[in-house]
PDB file of N, CA and C in Angstrom:
ATOM      1  N   PRO X 195       9.323 -47.907 -29.271  1.00 67.00           N
ATOM      2  CA  PRO X 195      10.470 -48.565 -29.224  1.00 67.00           C
ATOM      3  C   PRO X 195      10.941 -49.892 -29.651  1.00 67.00           C
ATOM      4  N   ALA X 196      11.980 -50.170 -29.677  1.00 79.00           N
ATOM      5  CA  ALA X 196      12.078 -51.952 -30.333  1.00 79.00           C
ATOM      6  C   ALA X 196      11.444 -52.870 -29.441  1.00 79.00           C
ATOM      7  N   PHE X 197      11.284 -52.456 -28.162  1.00 82.00           N
ATOM      8  CA  PHE X 197      10.837 -53.512 -27.299  1.00 82.00           C
ATOM      9  C   PHE X 197       9.381 -53.606 -26.906  1.00 82.00           C
ATOM     10  N   ALA X 198       8.603 -52.399 -27.524  1.00 90.00           N
ATOM     11  CA  ALA X 198       7.097 -52.537 -27.387  1.00 90.00           C
ATOM     12  C   ALA X 198       6.240 -53.835 -27.936  1.00 90.00           C
ATOM     13  N   ARG X 199       5.425 -54.377 -26.886  1.00 89.00           N
ATOM     14  CA  ARG X 199       4.798 -55.163 -26.903  1.00 89.00           C
ATOM     15  C   ARG X 199       5.330 -56.694 -26.945  1.00 89.00           C
ATOM     16  N   GLN X 200       6.680 -56.733 -26.536  1.00 92.00           N
ATOM     17  CA  GLN X 200       7.477 -58.040 -26.492  1.00 92.00           C
ATOM     18  C   GLN X 200       7.546 -58.561 -25.236  1.00 92.00           C
ATOM     19  N   ALA X 201       7.357 -58.022 -24.032  1.00 94.00           N
ATOM     20  CA  ALA X 201       7.791 -58.501 -22.820  1.00 94.00           C
ATOM     21  C   ALA X 201       6.746 -59.152 -22.224  1.00 94.00           C
ATOM     22  N   HIS X 202       7.279 -60.456 -21.493  1.00 93.00           N
ATOM     23  CA  HIS X 202       6.171 -61.096 -20.545  1.00 93.00           C
ATOM     24  C   HIS X 202       6.039 -60.696 -19.230  1.00 93.00           C
ATOM     25  N   ARG X 203       7.469 -60.009 -18.948  1.00 96.00           N
ATOM     26  CA  ARG X 203       7.872 -59.799 -17.643  1.00 96.00           C
ATOM     27  C   ARG X 203       8.618 -58.313 -17.664  1.00 96.00           C
ATOM     28  N   VAL X 204       8.243 -57.216 -17.002  1.00 96.00           N
ATOM     29  CA  VAL X 204       8.957 -56.184 -16.444  1.00 96.00           C
ATOM     30  C   VAL X 204       9.068 -56.159 -15.318  1.00 96.00           C
ATOM     31  N   HIS X 205      10.679 -55.877 -15.230  1.00 94.00           N
ATOM     32  CA  HIS X 205      11.057 -55.779 -13.493  1.00 94.00           C
ATOM     33  C   HIS X 205      10.937 -54.274 -13.133  1.00 94.00           C
ATOM     34  N   LEU X 206      10.524 -53.616 -12.284  1.00 93.00           N
ATOM     35  CA  LEU X 206      10.887 -52.414 -12.209  1.00 93.00           C
ATOM     36  C   LEU X 206      11.204 -52.180 -10.771  1.00 93.00           C
ATOM     37  N   GLY X 207      12.771 -51.993 -10.562  1.00 84.00           N
ATOM     38  CA  GLY X 207      13.096 -52.142  -9.024  1.00 84.00           C
ATOM     39  C   GLY X 207      13.406 -50.948  -8.761  1.00 84.00           C
ATOM     40  N   LEU X 208      12.613 -50.005  -9.075  1.00 83.00           N
ATOM     41  CA  LEU X 208      13.178 -48.431  -8.536  1.00 83.00           C
ATOM     42  C   LEU X 208      12.781 -48.208  -7.306  1.00 83.00           C
ATOM     43  N   ILE X 209      13.305 -47.423  -6.571  1.00 80.00           N
ATOM     44  CA  ILE X 209      12.897 -46.892  -5.171  1.00 80.00           C
ATOM     45  C   ILE X 209      13.440 -45.156  -5.167  1.00 80.00           C
ATOM     46  N   PRO X 210      12.573 -44.792  -4.419  1.00 83.00           N
ATOM     47  CA  PRO X 210      11.325 -45.076  -3.684  1.00 83.00           C
ATOM     48  C   PRO X 210       9.806 -45.559  -4.320  1.00 83.00           C
ATOM     49  N   SER X 211       9.905 -45.105  -5.673  1.00 88.00           N
ATOM     50  CA  SER X 211       8.859 -45.404  -6.221  1.00 88.00           C
ATOM     51  C   SER X 211       9.167 -45.853  -7.822  1.00 88.00           C
ATOM     52  N   SER X 212       8.327 -46.910  -8.554  1.00 92.00           N
ATOM     53  CA  SER X 212       8.697 -47.177  -9.863  1.00 92.00           C
ATOM     54  C   SER X 212       7.775 -46.654 -10.612  1.00 92.00           C
ATOM     55  N   GLU X 213       6.872 -45.800 -10.196  1.00 95.00           N
ATOM     56  CA  GLU X 213       5.815 -45.471 -10.870  1.00 95.00           C
ATOM     57  C   GLU X 213       6.124 -44.437 -11.954  1.00 95.00           C
ATOM     58  N   ASP X 214       7.189 -43.725 -12.014  1.00 94.00           N
ATOM     59  CA  ASP X 214       7.547 -42.942 -13.613  1.00 94.00           C
ATOM     60  C   ASP X 214       7.873 -43.834 -14.803  1.00 94.00           C
ATOM     61  N   GLY X 215       8.121 -45.305 -14.215  1.00 94.00           N
ATOM     62  CA  GLY X 215       8.277 -45.908 -15.226  1.00 94.00           C
ATOM     63  C   GLY X 215       6.990 -47.106 -15.717  1.00 94.00           C
ATOM     64  N   TRP X 216       5.952 -46.749 -14.965  1.00 96.00           N
ATOM     65  CA  TRP X 216       4.874 -47.761 -15.223  1.00 96.00           C
ATOM     66  C   TRP X 216       4.503 -47.538 -16.797  1.00 96.00           C
ATOM     67  N   PRO X 217       4.117 -46.242 -17.566  1.00 95.00           N
ATOM     68  CA  PRO X 217       3.957 -45.876 -18.708  1.00 95.00           C
ATOM     69  C   PRO X 217       4.730 -46.855 -19.805  1.00 95.00           C
ATOM     70  N   VAL X 218       6.301 -46.952 -19.397  1.00 94.00           N
ATOM     71  CA  VAL X 218       6.879 -47.711 -20.490  1.00 94.00           C
ATOM     72  C   VAL X 218       6.779 -48.973 -20.390  1.00 94.00           C
ATOM     73  N   ALA X 219       6.654 -49.476 -18.937  1.00 95.00           N
ATOM     74  CA  ALA X 219       6.640 -50.919 -18.822  1.00 95.00           C
ATOM     75  C   ALA X 219       5.299 -51.541 -19.533  1.00 95.00           C
ATOM     76  N   VAL X 220       4.137 -50.854 -19.019  1.00 95.00           N
ATOM     77  CA  VAL X 220       2.966 -51.362 -19.835  1.00 95.00           C
ATOM     78  C   VAL X 220       2.875 -51.338 -21.360  1.00 95.00           C
ATOM     79  N   GLY X 221       3.704 -50.432 -22.050  1.00 93.00           N
ATOM     80  CA  GLY X 221       3.879 -50.566 -23.387  1.00 93.00           C
ATOM     81  C   GLY X 221       4.653 -51.608 -23.900  1.00 93.00           C
ATOM     82  N   ALA X 222       5.506 -52.112 -22.992  1.00 94.00           N
ATOM     83  CA  ALA X 222       6.468 -53.008 -23.271  1.00 94.00           C
ATOM     84  C   ALA X 222       5.744 -54.432 -22.923  1.00 94.00           C
ATOM     85  N   LEU X 223       4.686 -54.486 -22.609  1.00 94.00           N
ATOM     86  CA  LEU X 223       3.883 -55.975 -22.138  1.00 94.00           C
ATOM     87  C   LEU X 223       3.360 -56.405 -23.710  1.00 94.00           C
ATOM     88  N   ARG X 224       3.195 -57.753 -23.700  1.00 92.00           N
ATOM     89  CA  ARG X 224       2.709 -58.309 -24.762  1.00 92.00           C
ATOM     90  C   ARG X 224       1.318 -57.797 -24.946  1.00 92.00           C
ATOM     91  N   ALA X 225       0.809 -57.704 -26.152  1.00 86.00           N
ATOM     92  CA  ALA X 225      -0.775 -57.437 -26.135  1.00 86.00           C
ATOM     93  C   ALA X 225      -1.711 -58.052 -25.398  1.00 86.00           C
ATOM     94  N   GLU X 226      -1.391 -59.262 -24.995  1.00 89.00           N
ATOM     95  CA  GLU X 226      -2.301 -60.091 -24.040  1.00 89.00           C
ATOM     96  C   GLU X 226      -1.904 -59.819 -22.675  1.00 89.00           C
ATOM     97  N   GLY X 227      -0.913 -59.144 -22.643  1.00 91.00           N
ATOM     98  CA  GLY X 227      -0.241 -58.714 -20.982  1.00 91.00           C
ATOM     99  C   GLY X 227       0.494 -59.618 -20.648  1.00 91.00           C
ATOM    100  N   GLY X 228       0.925 -59.393 -19.238  1.00 94.00           N
ATOM    101  CA  GLY X 228       2.090 -59.866 -18.668  1.00 94.00           C
ATOM    102  C   GLY X 228       2.241 -59.783 -17.368  1.00 94.00           C
ATOM    103  N   TRP X 229       3.386 -59.707 -16.700  1.00 96.00           N
ATOM    104  CA  TRP X 229       3.534 -59.902 -15.150  1.00 96.00           C
ATOM    105  C   TRP X 229       4.542 -58.276 -15.000  1.00 96.00           C
ATOM    106  N   LEU X 230       4.095 -57.386 -14.205  1.00 96.00           N
ATOM    107  CA  LEU X 230       4.609 -55.950 -13.837  1.00 96.00           C
ATOM    108  C   LEU X 230       5.326 -56.595 -12.431  1.00 96.00           C
ATOM    109  N   HIS X 231       6.417 -56.409 -12.162  1.00 95.00           N
ATOM    110  CA  HIS X 231       7.064 -56.538 -10.914  1.00 95.00           C
ATOM    111  C   HIS X 231       7.306 -55.106 -10.436  1.00 95.00           C
ATOM    112  N   ILE X 232       6.743 -54.630  -9.584  1.00 94.00           N
ATOM    113  CA  ILE X 232       7.154 -52.932  -9.353  1.00 94.00           C
ATOM    114  C   ILE X 232       7.211 -53.016  -7.827  1.00 94.00           C
ATOM    115  N   HIS X 233       8.065 -51.877  -7.661  1.00 88.00           N
ATOM    116  CA  HIS X 233       8.631 -51.687  -6.085  1.00 88.00           C
ATOM    117  C   HIS X 233       8.065 -50.419  -5.762  1.00 88.00           C
ATOM    118  N   GLY X 234       7.786 -50.218  -4.600  1.00 88.00           N
ATOM    119  CA  GLY X 234       7.229 -48.831  -3.903  1.00 88.00           C
ATOM    120  C   GLY X 234       7.533 -48.690  -2.187  1.00 88.00           C
ATOM    121  N   ASN X 235       7.598 -47.838  -1.867  1.00 87.00           N
ATOM    122  CA  ASN X 235       7.552 -47.427  -0.534  1.00 87.00           C
ATOM    123  C   ASN X 235       5.751 -47.240  -0.025  1.00 87.00           C
ATOM    124  N   VAL X 236       5.676 -47.961   0.910  1.00 88.00           N
ATOM    125  CA  VAL X 236       4.482 -47.971   1.433  1.00 88.00           C
ATOM    126  C   VAL X 236       4.358 -47.812   2.994  1.00 88.00           C
ATOM    127  N   GLY X 237       3.318 -47.005   3.661  1.00 87.00           N
ATOM    128  CA  GLY X 237       3.218 -46.959   4.901  1.00 87.00           C
ATOM    129  C   GLY X 237       2.970 -48.384   5.678  1.00 87.00           C
ATOM    130  N   GLU X 238       3.115 -48.550   6.930  1.00 86.00           N
ATOM    131  CA  GLU X 238       2.977 -49.845   7.513  1.00 86.00           C
ATOM    132  C   GLU X 238       1.661 -50.555   7.691  1.00 86.00           C
ATOM    133  N   SER X 239       0.843 -49.479   7.770  1.00 90.00           N
ATOM    134  CA  SER X 239      -0.522 -49.634   8.274  1.00 90.00           C
ATOM    135  C   SER X 239      -1.272 -50.595   7.143  1.00 90.00           C
ATOM    136  N   SER X 240      -2.220 -51.614   7.780  1.00 92.00           N
ATOM    137  CA  SER X 240      -3.186 -52.153   6.793  1.00 92.00           C
ATOM    138  C   SER X 240      -3.760 -51.058   5.663  1.00 92.00           C
ATOM    139  N   GLN X 241      -4.537 -50.068   5.871  1.00 96.00           N
ATOM    140  CA  GLN X 241      -4.997 -49.271   5.254  1.00 96.00           C
ATOM    141  C   GLN X 241      -4.099 -48.730   4.184  1.00 96.00           C
ATOM    142  N   ALA X 242      -2.922 -48.343   4.386  1.00 93.00           N
ATOM    143  CA  ALA X 242      -1.823 -47.466   3.634  1.00 93.00           C
ATOM    144  C   ALA X 242      -1.453 -48.876   2.491  1.00 93.00           C
ATOM    145  N   LYS X 243      -1.625 -49.860   2.975  1.00 94.00           N
ATOM    146  CA  LYS X 243      -1.083 -50.886   1.800  1.00 94.00           C
ATOM    147  C   LYS X 243      -2.194 -51.060   1.185  1.00 94.00           C
ATOM    148  N   ALA X 244      -3.473 -51.411   1.563  1.00 96.00           N
ATOM    149  CA  ALA X 244      -4.664 -51.296   0.824  1.00 96.00           C
ATOM    150  C   ALA X 244      -4.835 -50.137  -0.182  1.00 96.00           C
ATOM    151  N   ASP X 245      -4.620 -49.010   0.514  1.00 97.00           N
ATOM    152  CA  ASP X 245      -5.059 -47.901  -0.616  1.00 97.00           C
ATOM    153  C   ASP X 245      -3.731 -47.839  -1.932  1.00 97.00           C
ATOM    154  N   TRP X 246      -2.443 -48.100  -1.620  1.00 95.00           N
ATOM    155  CA  TRP X 246      -1.661 -48.560  -2.419  1.00 95.00           C
ATOM    156  C   TRP X 246      -1.963 -49.575  -3.335  1.00 95.00           C
ATOM    157  N   VAL X 247      -2.467 -50.879  -3.200  1.00 96.00           N
ATOM    158  CA  VAL X 247      -2.953 -51.830  -3.987  1.00 96.00           C
ATOM    159  C   VAL X 247      -3.849 -51.341  -4.973  1.00 96.00           C
ATOM    160  N   ALA X 248      -4.778 -50.526  -4.190  1.00 97.00           N
ATOM    161  CA  ALA X 248      -6.122 -50.082  -5.230  1.00 97.00           C
ATOM    162  C   ALA X 248      -5.432 -48.805  -5.893  1.00 97.00           C
ATOM    163  N   HIS X 249      -4.700 -48.020  -5.765  1.00 97.00           N
ATOM    164  CA  HIS X 249      -3.711 -47.043  -6.506  1.00 97.00           C
ATOM    165  C   HIS X 249      -3.244 -47.763  -7.678  1.00 97.00           C
ATOM    166  N   VAL X 250      -2.139 -48.784  -7.646  1.00 97.00           N
ATOM    167  CA  VAL X 250      -1.642 -49.671  -8.386  1.00 97.00           C
ATOM    168  C   VAL X 250      -2.610 -50.069  -9.375  1.00 97.00           C
ATOM    169  N   GLU X 251      -3.498 -50.904  -9.081  1.00 97.00           N
ATOM    170  CA  GLU X 251      -4.639 -51.369 -10.147  1.00 97.00           C
ATOM    171  C   GLU X 251      -5.202 -50.362 -10.648  1.00 97.00           C
ATOM    172  N   ARG X 252      -5.782 -49.216 -10.038  1.00 96.00           N
ATOM    173  CA  ARG X 252      -6.238 -48.169 -11.002  1.00 96.00           C
ATOM    174  C   ARG X 252      -5.317 -47.567 -12.084  1.00 96.00           C
ATOM    175  N   GLU X 253      -4.392 -47.438 -11.733  1.00 96.00           N
ATOM    176  CA  GLU X 253      -3.178 -46.490 -12.610  1.00 96.00           C
ATOM    177  C   GLU X 253      -2.846 -47.512 -13.618  1.00 96.00           C
ATOM    178  N   LEU X 254      -2.600 -48.768 -13.297  1.00 96.00           N
ATOM    179  CA  LEU X 254      -1.938 -49.712 -14.372  1.00 96.00           C
ATOM    180  C   LEU X 254      -3.204 -49.993 -15.271  1.00 96.00           C
ATOM    181  N   SER X 255      -4.337 -50.067 -14.714  1.00 95.00           N
ATOM    182  CA  SER X 255      -5.592 -50.345 -15.835  1.00 95.00           C
ATOM    183  C   SER X 255      -5.913 -49.181 -16.396  1.00 95.00           C
ATOM    184  N   ARG X 256      -5.750 -48.195 -15.955  1.00 95.00           N
ATOM    185  CA  ARG X 256      -5.925 -46.464 -17.028  1.00 95.00           C
ATOM    186  C   ARG X 256      -4.809 -46.598 -18.004  1.00 95.00           C
ATOM    187  N   LEU X 257      -3.460 -46.851 -17.440  1.00 94.00           N
ATOM    188  CA  LEU X 257      -2.450 -46.955 -18.623  1.00 94.00           C
ATOM    189  C   LEU X 257      -2.414 -48.006 -19.823  1.00 94.00           C
ATOM    190  N   ALA X 258      -3.143 -48.951 -19.592  1.00 93.00           N
ATOM    191  CA  ALA X 258      -3.371 -49.822 -20.220  1.00 93.00           C
ATOM    192  C   ALA X 258      -4.391 -49.764 -21.509  1.00 93.00           C
ATOM    193  N   ALA X 259      -5.463 -49.089 -20.971  1.00 91.00           N
ATOM    194  CA  ALA X 259      -6.661 -48.527 -21.705  1.00 91.00           C
ATOM    195  C   ALA X 259      -6.210 -47.292 -22.762  1.00 91.00           C
ATOM    196  N   ASP X 260      -5.545 -46.363 -21.767  1.00 91.00           N
ATOM    197  CA  ASP X 260      -4.813 -45.330 -22.651  1.00 91.00           C
ATOM    198  C   ASP X 260      -3.892 -45.885 -23.949  1.00 91.00           C
ATOM    199  N   ALA X 261      -3.064 -46.981 -23.663  1.00 88.00           N
ATOM    200  CA  ALA X 261      -2.215 -47.317 -24.483  1.00 88.00           C
ATOM    201  C   ALA X 261      -2.784 -48.278 -25.761  1.00 88.00           C
ATOM    202  N   GLY X 262      -4.305 -48.682 -25.484  1.00 87.00           N
ATOM    203  CA  GLY X 262      -4.843 -49.724 -26.420  1.00 87.00           C
ATOM    204  C   GLY X 262      -4.611 -51.000 -26.135  1.00 87.00           C
ATOM    205  N   CYS X 263      -4.418 -51.214 -24.957  1.00 88.00           N
ATOM    206  CA  CYS X 263      -3.700 -53.015 -24.934  1.00 88.00           C
ATOM    207  C   CYS X 263      -5.048 -53.566 -24.738  1.00 88.00           C
ATOM    208  N   ARG X 264      -5.187 -55.069 -25.152  1.00 87.00           N
ATOM    209  CA  ARG X 264      -6.214 -55.676 -25.246  1.00 87.00           C
ATOM    210  C   ARG X 264      -6.659 -55.954 -23.726  1.00 87.00           C
ATOM    211  N   TRP X 265      -5.629 -56.218 -22.825  1.00 86.00           N
ATOM    212  CA  TRP X 265      -6.123 -56.350 -21.616  1.00 86.00           C
ATOM    213  C   TRP X 265      -6.407 -54.762 -21.156  1.00 86.00           C
ATOM    214  N   LYS X 266      -7.444 -54.885 -20.190  1.00 81.00           N
ATOM    215  CA  LYS X 266      -7.931 -53.546 -19.661  1.00 81.00           C
ATOM    216  C   LYS X 266      -7.945 -53.209 -18.454  1.00 81.00           C
ATOM    217  N   SER X 267      -7.432 -54.250 -17.507  1.00 89.00           N
ATOM    218  CA  SER X 267      -7.294 -54.231 -15.763  1.00 89.00           C
ATOM    219  C   SER X 267      -6.203 -55.059 -15.405  1.00 89.00           C
ATOM    220  N   ALA X 268      -5.702 -54.477 -14.355  1.00 94.00           N
ATOM    221  CA  ALA X 268      -4.717 -54.658 -13.836  1.00 94.00           C
ATOM    222  C   ALA X 268      -5.102 -55.278 -12.333  1.00 94.00           C
ATOM    223  N   ARG X 269      -4.526 -56.616 -12.012  1.00 95.00           N
ATOM    224  CA  ARG X 269      -4.671 -57.130 -10.406  1.00 95.00           C
ATOM    225  C   ARG X 269      -3.391 -57.314 -10.049  1.00 95.00           C
ATOM    226  N   VAL X 270      -3.304 -56.752  -8.505  1.00 96.00           N
ATOM    227  CA  VAL X 270      -2.306 -56.823  -7.660  1.00 96.00           C
ATOM    228  C   VAL X 270      -2.271 -58.522  -7.209  1.00 96.00           C
ATOM    229  N   ALA X 271      -1.056 -59.143  -7.546  1.00 94.00           N
ATOM    230  CA  ALA X 271      -1.334 -60.747  -7.554  1.00 94.00           C
ATOM    231  C   ALA X 271      -0.519 -61.000  -5.937  1.00 94.00           C
ATOM    232  N   HIS X 272       0.112 -60.022  -5.804  1.00 92.00           N
ATOM    233  CA  HIS X 272       0.875 -60.632  -4.299  1.00 92.00           C
ATOM    234  C   HIS X 272       2.045 -59.152  -3.973  1.00 92.00           C
ATOM    235  N   VAL X 273       1.679 -58.960  -2.812  1.00 90.00           N
ATOM    236  CA  VAL X 273       2.678 -57.680  -1.934  1.00 90.00           C
ATOM    237  C   VAL X 273       3.566 -58.402  -1.172  1.00 90.00           C
ATOM    238  N   GLU X 274       4.900 -58.305  -1.222  1.00 87.00           N
ATOM    239  CA  GLU X 274       6.260 -58.635  -0.418  1.00 87.00           C
ATOM    240  C   GLU X 274       6.523 -57.402   0.402  1.00 87.00           C
ATOM    241  N   ARG X 275       6.682 -57.771   1.595  1.00 83.00           N
ATOM    242  CA  ARG X 275       7.628 -56.771   2.143  1.00 83.00           C
ATOM    243  C   ARG X 275       9.283 -57.071   2.027  1.00 83.00           C
ATOM    244  N   VAL X 276      10.081 -56.672   1.617  1.00 80.00           N
ATOM    245  CA  VAL X 276      11.312 -56.675   1.299  1.00 80.00           C
ATOM    246  C   VAL X 276      11.939 -56.415   2.377  1.00 80.00           C
ATOM    247  N   LYS X 277      12.036 -55.093   2.671  1.00 77.00           N
ATOM    248  CA  LYS X 277      12.831 -54.626   3.691  1.00 77.00           C
ATOM    249  C   LYS X 277      12.305 -53.141   4.158  1.00 77.00           C
ATOM    250  N   LYS X 278      12.557 -52.486   5.490  1.00 75.00           N
ATOM    251  CA  LYS X 278      12.072 -51.380   5.678  1.00 75.00           C
ATOM    252  C   LYS X 278      13.088 -50.136   5.162  1.00 75.00           C
ATOM    253  N   TYR X 279      12.397 -49.104   4.382  1.00 69.00           N
ATOM    254  CA  TYR X 279      12.844 -48.232   3.936  1.00 69.00           C
ATOM    255  C   TYR X 279      13.456 -46.952   4.897  1.00 69.00           C
ATOM    256  N   ALA X 280      12.346 -46.684   5.720  1.00 72.00           N
ATOM    257  CA  ALA X 280      12.573 -45.668   6.704  1.00 72.00           C
ATOM    258  C   ALA X 280      11.628 -45.927   7.627  1.00 72.00           C
ATOM    259  N   PRO X 281      11.616 -45.386   8.907  1.00 74.00           N
ATOM    260  CA  PRO X 281      10.765 -45.850  10.051  1.00 74.00           C
ATOM    261  C   PRO X 281       9.285 -45.388   9.819  1.00 74.00           C
ATOM    262  N   ARG X 282       8.455 -46.451   9.856  1.00 71.00           N
ATOM    263  CA  ARG X 282       7.054 -46.506   9.523  1.00 71.00           C
ATOM    264  C   ARG X 282       6.513 -46.671   7.810  1.00 71.00           C
ATOM    265  N   VAL X 283       7.847 -46.722   7.198  1.00 70.00           N
ATOM    266  CA  VAL X 283       7.649 -47.128   5.584  1.00 70.00           C
ATOM    267  C   VAL X 283       8.404 -48.486   5.376  1.00 70.00           C
ATOM    268  N   GLU X 284       7.612 -49.211   4.748  1.00 65.00           N
ATOM    269  CA  GLU X 284       8.257 -50.619   4.207  1.00 65.00           C
ATOM    270  C   GLU X 284       8.243 -50.616   2.480  1.00 65.00           C
TER     271      GLU X 284
END
């Protein structure tokens, strides 16, 4: 695409999950990386949040490696509760 490897930030405000857009978003980031602002619904428990963070980091790192990015690992820098989506889902 015309935007490949040009973005410093990609905002993925899709709910209930932005995961389907992650491959395109990773491909849009500059070769040295950048920021992905992703949204997703996560259970309220601490374990659910920890599992989600681990999943995000693992999948984005895999996508980066598959796409041949110079950056090979993703790190969740911040998790923000925006609002409740449904009972016991944030």
